[in-house]
Every structure is written in structure tokens, then in C-alpha cells.
Coordinates of C-alpha atoms in Angstrom, one line a residue:
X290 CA 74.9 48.1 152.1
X291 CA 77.8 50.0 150.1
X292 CA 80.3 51.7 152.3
X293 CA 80.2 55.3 151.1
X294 CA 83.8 57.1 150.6
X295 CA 84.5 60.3 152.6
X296 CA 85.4 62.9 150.0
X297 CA 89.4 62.9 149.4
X298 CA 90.5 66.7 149.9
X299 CA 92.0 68.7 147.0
X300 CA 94.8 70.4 148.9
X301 CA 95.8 69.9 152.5
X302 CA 97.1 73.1 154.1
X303 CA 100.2 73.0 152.6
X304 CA 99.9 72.2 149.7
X305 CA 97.4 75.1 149.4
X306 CA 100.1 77.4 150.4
X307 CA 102.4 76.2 147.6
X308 CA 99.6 76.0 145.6
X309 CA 99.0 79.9 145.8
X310 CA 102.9 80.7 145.8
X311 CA 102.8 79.1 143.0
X312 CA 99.9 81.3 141.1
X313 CA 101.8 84.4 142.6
X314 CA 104.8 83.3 140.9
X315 CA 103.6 82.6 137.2
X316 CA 100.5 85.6 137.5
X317 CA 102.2 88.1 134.8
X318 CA 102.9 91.7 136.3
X319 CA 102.6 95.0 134.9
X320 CA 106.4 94.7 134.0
X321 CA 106.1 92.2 132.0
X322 CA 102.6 92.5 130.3
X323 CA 104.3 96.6 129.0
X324 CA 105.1 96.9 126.0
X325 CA 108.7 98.0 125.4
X326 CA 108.6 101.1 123.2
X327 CA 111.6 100.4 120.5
X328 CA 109.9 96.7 120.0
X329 CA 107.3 99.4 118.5
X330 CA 109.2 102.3 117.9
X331 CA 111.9 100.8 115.8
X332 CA 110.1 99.1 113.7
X333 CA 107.7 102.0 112.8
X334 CA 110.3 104.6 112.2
X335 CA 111.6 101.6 109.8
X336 CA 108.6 101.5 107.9
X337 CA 108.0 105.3 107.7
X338 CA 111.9 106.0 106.0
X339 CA 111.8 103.1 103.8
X340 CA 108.4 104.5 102.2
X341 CA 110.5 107.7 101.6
X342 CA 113.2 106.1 100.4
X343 CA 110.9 104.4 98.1
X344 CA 109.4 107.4 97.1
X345 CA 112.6 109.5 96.3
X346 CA 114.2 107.0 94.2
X347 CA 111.2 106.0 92.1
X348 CA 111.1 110.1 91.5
X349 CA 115.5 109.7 90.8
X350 CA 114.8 106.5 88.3
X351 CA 112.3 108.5 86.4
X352 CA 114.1 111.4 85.7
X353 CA 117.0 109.7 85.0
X354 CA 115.7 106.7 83.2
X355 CA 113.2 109.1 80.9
X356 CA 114.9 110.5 77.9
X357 CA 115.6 114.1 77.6
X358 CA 113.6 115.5 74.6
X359 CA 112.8 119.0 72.7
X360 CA 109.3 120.7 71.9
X361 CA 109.8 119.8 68.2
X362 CA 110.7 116.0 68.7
X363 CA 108.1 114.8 71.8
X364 CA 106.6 111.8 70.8
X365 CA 103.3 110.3 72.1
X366 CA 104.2 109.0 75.8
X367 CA 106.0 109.5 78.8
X368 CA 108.4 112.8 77.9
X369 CA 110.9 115.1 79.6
X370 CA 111.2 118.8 78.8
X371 CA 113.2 121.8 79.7
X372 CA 111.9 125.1 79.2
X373 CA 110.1 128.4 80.2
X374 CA 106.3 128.0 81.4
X375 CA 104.0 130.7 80.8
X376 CA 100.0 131.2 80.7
X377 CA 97.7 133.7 80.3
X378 CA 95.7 133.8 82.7
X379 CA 97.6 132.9 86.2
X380 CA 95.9 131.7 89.5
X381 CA 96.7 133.8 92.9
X382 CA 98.7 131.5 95.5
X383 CA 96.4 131.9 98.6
X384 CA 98.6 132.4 100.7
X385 CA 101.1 134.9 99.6
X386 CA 98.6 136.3 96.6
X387 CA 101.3 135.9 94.5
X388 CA 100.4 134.7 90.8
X389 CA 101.0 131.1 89.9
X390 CA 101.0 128.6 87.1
X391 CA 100.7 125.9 90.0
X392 CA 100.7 126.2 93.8
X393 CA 99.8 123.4 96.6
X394 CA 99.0 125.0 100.2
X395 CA 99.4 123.7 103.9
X396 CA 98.1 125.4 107.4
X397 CA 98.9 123.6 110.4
X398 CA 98.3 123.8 114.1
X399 CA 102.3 123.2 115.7
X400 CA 102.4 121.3 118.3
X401 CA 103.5 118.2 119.9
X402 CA 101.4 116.3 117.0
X403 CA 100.9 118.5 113.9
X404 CA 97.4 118.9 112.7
X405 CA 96.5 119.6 109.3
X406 CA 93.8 123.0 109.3
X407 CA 93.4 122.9 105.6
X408 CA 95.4 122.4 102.3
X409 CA 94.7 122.5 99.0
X410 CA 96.7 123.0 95.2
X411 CA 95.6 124.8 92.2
X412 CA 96.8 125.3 88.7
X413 CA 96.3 127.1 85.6
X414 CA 96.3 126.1 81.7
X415 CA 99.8 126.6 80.3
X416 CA 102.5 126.6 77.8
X417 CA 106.3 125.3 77.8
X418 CA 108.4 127.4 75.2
X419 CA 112.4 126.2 74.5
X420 CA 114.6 126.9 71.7
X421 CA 112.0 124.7 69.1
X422 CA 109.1 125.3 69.8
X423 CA 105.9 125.6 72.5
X424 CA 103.3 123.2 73.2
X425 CA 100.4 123.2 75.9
X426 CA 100.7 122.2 79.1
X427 CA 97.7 121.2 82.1
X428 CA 99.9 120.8 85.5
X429 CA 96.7 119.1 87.2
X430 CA 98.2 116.6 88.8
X431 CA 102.0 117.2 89.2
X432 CA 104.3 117.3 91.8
X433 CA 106.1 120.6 92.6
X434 CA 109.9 119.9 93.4
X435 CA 112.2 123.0 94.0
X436 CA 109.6 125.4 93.5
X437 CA 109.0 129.1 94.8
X438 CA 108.4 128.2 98.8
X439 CA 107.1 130.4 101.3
X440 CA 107.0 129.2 105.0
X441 CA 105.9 131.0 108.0
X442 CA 105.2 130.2 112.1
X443 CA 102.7 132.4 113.4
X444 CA 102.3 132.2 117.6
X445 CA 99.5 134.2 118.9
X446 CA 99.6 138.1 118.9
X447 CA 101.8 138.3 116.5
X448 CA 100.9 140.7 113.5
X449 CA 101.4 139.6 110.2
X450 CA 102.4 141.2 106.9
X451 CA 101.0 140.8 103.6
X452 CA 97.5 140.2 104.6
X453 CA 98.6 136.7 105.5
X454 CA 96.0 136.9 108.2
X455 CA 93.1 138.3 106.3
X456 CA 94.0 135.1 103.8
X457 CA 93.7 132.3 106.0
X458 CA 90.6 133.4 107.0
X459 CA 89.4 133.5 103.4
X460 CA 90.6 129.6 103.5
X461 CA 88.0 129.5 106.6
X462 CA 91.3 129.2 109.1
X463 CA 89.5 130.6 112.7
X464 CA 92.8 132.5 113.7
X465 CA 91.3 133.8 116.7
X466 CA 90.1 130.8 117.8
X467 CA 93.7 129.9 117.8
X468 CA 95.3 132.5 119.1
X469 CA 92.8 133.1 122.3
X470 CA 93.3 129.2 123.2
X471 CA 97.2 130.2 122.5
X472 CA 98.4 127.4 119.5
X473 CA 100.6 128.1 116.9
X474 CA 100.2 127.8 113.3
X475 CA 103.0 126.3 110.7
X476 CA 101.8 127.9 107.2
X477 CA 103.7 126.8 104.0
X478 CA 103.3 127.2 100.2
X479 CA 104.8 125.9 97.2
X480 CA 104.4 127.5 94.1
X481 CA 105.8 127.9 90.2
X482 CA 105.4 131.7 88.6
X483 CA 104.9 132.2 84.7
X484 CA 108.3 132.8 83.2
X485 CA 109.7 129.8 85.5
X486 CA 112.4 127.8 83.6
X487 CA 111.3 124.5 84.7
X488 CA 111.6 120.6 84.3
X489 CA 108.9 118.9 83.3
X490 CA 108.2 115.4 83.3
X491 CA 105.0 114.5 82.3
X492 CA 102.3 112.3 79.4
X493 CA 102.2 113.8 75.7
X494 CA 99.0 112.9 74.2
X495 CA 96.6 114.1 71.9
X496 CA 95.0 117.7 72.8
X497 CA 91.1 117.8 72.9
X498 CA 90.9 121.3 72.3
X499 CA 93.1 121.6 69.0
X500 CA 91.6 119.8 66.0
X501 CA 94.2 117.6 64.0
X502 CA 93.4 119.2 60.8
X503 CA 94.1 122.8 62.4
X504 CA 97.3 122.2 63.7
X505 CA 99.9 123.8 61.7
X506 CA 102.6 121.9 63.5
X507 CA 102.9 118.7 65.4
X508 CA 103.1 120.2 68.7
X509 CA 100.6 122.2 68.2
X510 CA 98.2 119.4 69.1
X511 CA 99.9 117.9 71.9
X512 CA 99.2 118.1 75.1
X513 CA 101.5 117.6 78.6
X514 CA 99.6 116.5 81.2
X515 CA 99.8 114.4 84.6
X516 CA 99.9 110.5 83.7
X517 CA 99.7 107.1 85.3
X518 CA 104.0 107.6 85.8
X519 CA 105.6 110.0 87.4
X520 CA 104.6 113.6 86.8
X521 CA 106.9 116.3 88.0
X522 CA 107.2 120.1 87.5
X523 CA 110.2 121.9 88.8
X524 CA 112.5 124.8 89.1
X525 CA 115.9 124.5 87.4
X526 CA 117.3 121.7 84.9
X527 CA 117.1 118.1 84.5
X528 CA 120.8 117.5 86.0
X529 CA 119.9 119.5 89.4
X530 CA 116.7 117.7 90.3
X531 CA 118.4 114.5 89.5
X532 CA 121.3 115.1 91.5
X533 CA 118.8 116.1 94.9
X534 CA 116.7 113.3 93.9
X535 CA 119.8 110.7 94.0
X536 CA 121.5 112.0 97.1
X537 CA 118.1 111.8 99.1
X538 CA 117.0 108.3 97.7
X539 CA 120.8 107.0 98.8
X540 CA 120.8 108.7 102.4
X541 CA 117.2 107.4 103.6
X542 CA 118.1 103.9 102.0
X543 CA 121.2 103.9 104.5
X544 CA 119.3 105.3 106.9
X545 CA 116.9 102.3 106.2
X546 CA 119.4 100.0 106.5
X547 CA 121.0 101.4 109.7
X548 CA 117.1 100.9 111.0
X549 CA 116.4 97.6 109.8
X550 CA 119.8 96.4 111.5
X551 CA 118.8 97.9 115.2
X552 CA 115.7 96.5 114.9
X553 CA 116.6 92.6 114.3
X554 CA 119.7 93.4 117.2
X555 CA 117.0 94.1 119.3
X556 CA 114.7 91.7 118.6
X557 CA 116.8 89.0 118.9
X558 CA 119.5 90.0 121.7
X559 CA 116.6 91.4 123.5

């Protein structure tokens, strides 16, 4: 008959009790299962200037790199004018009411995180006139730099000029909503007025509503409009929006720099 073997025990009393000491002492604690906020933060912020940096000197390279050219000369393409910009028949900026050859809108609710109510653009069918010539324009599409800006904070109870009020609620803004739960609104609006002299960097191609064989000139059947590059419309001359451009790309590139450095300190000096 076999002799049967008593069970062996696991863990005698004391080496139970370093048995649980032990689990105590490698169990992670809240301290060190947090997150620390710059091994986030840092690299974040990071990301968010170097996409502005980005963005500012593709604008720089091309308006510097586009070559400058007159009514009477543009060629099929990418092209870079200087003139004044008229239309006939002018939208109304919605917020101010004031007329426009193109306008982009923002409403938003201030606060600790800014949230967008509404925002919108609009544009009218123009023309760009310089010392040459004029040719038709369509700013669908473009960017407004350095344009006519209007920006306003409105906190609740406070009366407003211009029918600013009775505007945002034709853009379906609930103001009184707003001011009886007492939030703020940030409202801003970029816009360009006919008679603007203005840069303009945009596509010349072929215009659909001119027939080539009623064109009494070559710019006659052109047409500027937004392309697959860079399209920009903006107050002022070629030189000045350069000149912002450049200075902004080179501070948030240093500023990049500065960001990326403090973030591989930290990472690796902990």
C-alpha cells in the first residue's frame, strides 16, 4: 500500500508576511500610475506651433517665391497681382453690414475653452484693375490676410451699437440664451471692401463666362480664382505681406525649436 504524502504548504507564516510586504511594495500607487502633465503638455504645445509655423512660411515661400506680374502680362498658372478690386454688386458682412467683396465671420462663447457658435465667409464676383489693365476675379476660396477687421466682446447686459445684436440673431445666435445663463461672446470679422488695393495671389485660367472669340483682349478671358496652391487676398502690397509673413514663420520656428529642446530635457533627465 503506497504511503500517501501530506500536502507541502505554500508559505509558512513568515514567509506569507514577506510574501505580502512584498506585493505592497511593487503594487503601483496613484503617484506613480499619474500622468505628469508637461510629459503631455509639452509635447502638444510642440505639435500645435510647429503646424503654424508650417503654415506661415508655406504662405512666406509663396509669396515670395511667385513672380510679381501685371494685368496685361499674366500668364496661364499660378500669378501674383497688385491692384484695386472692385464689383458691382457687393455682399453685406453679417456682422457689421458693411459691403464686401469677401468677408469670413466667427461668434464664439468666451470662456475657459472657446466654443465656436457659428462662422461662415462669403464673396462676390469681381475685378482687379492696375496701371494695364483689369481682369475678373472669383475670391471663393481665398484667404484674407490684413484685411478690414472688426472684433468685439460682448458680456451680458451690455447694449450693443450697430444692430450688432439684431445680426447675430439673423445668423440664428440665441443671445438671450446667453446672456440669462451669463456667458460671454467673442465676435470677429474679416473683410475686403470694393476699392481695396490688395495683393492677390491666386490661379489664372481660362474664364467660362467670356467666349475666346469675344475677347477683345487677352485678359479679358482670364479668370483669377482659388487653386490647388496657395490663394491669398490682402490689403496692402506684395513687400508688406511678405515681410509679416517672414517675421511670423521665423518667430514660431524658434519658438518650435525652444519647445522641441524642453521636451527631449524632460524626457530624458526626467
Amino acid at each position: 500500500r503506497p504511503l500517501r504524502r501530506r500536502p507541502r504548504r505554500i508559505h509558512s507564516g513568515k514567509r506569507l508576511q514577506r510574501h505580502r510586504r512584498h506585493v505592497r511594495q511593487t503594487k503601483p500607487t496613484a503617484d506613480d500610475m499619474a500622468i505628469d502633465k508637461p510629459t503631455i503638455l509639452l509635447p502638444i504645445l510642440t505639435a500645435i506651433v510647429s503646424y503654424f509655423a508650417w503654415s506661415e512660411w508655406s504662405k512666406y515661400k509663396a509669396v515670395h517665391n511667385t513672380p510679381r506680374s501685371t494685368v496685361r502680362s499674366i500668364a496661364i498658372g499660378q500669378t501674383e497681382l497688385h491692384g484695386t478690386i472692385t464689383t458691382d454688386n457687393p455682399v453685406n458682412a453679417p456682422i457689421t453690414g458693411k459691403p464686401s467683396v469677401a468677408y469670413t465671420y466667427r461668434v464664439e462663447e468666451a470662456g475657459a475653452r472657446d466654443r465656436t457658435l457659428t462662422r461662415g465667409r462669403g464673396t462676390a464676383n469681381a475685378m482687379i484693375e492696375d496701371h494695364t489693365g483689369s481682369v475678373a476675379v472669383n475670391p471663393a476660396g481665398f484667404t484674407i490676410e490684413n484685411g478690414h477687421t472688426y472684433k468685439e466682446g460682448i458680456t451680458p447686459f451690455q447694449e450693443q451699437e450697430n444692430d450688432v445684436e439684431q445680426r447675430l440673431h439673423n445668423l440664428d445666435v440665441d443671445t438671450e440664451t446667453l446672456v440669462s445663463t451669463n456667458r460671454n461672446l467673442s465676435i470677429s470679422e474679416t473683410r475686403i471692401e470694393p476699392g481695396d488695393e490688395v495683393y492677390l495671389l491666386g490661379r489664372a485660367s481660362d474664364n467660362p463666362r467670356v467666349e475666346d472669340t469675344t475677347a477683345d483682349t487677352n485678359q479679358e478671358d482670364l479668370l483669377i480664382h482659388a487653386g490647388p496652391e496657395k490663394s491669398l487676398i490682402a490689403l496692402g502690397t506684395e513687400d508688406k505681406l511678405e515681410t509679416k509673413k517672414g517675421w511670423h514663420a521665423y518667430v514660431l520656428i524658434l519658438v518650435t525649436i525652444i519647445l522641441t529642446t524642453l521636451t527631449i530635457m524632460y524626457l530624458v533627465l526626467g
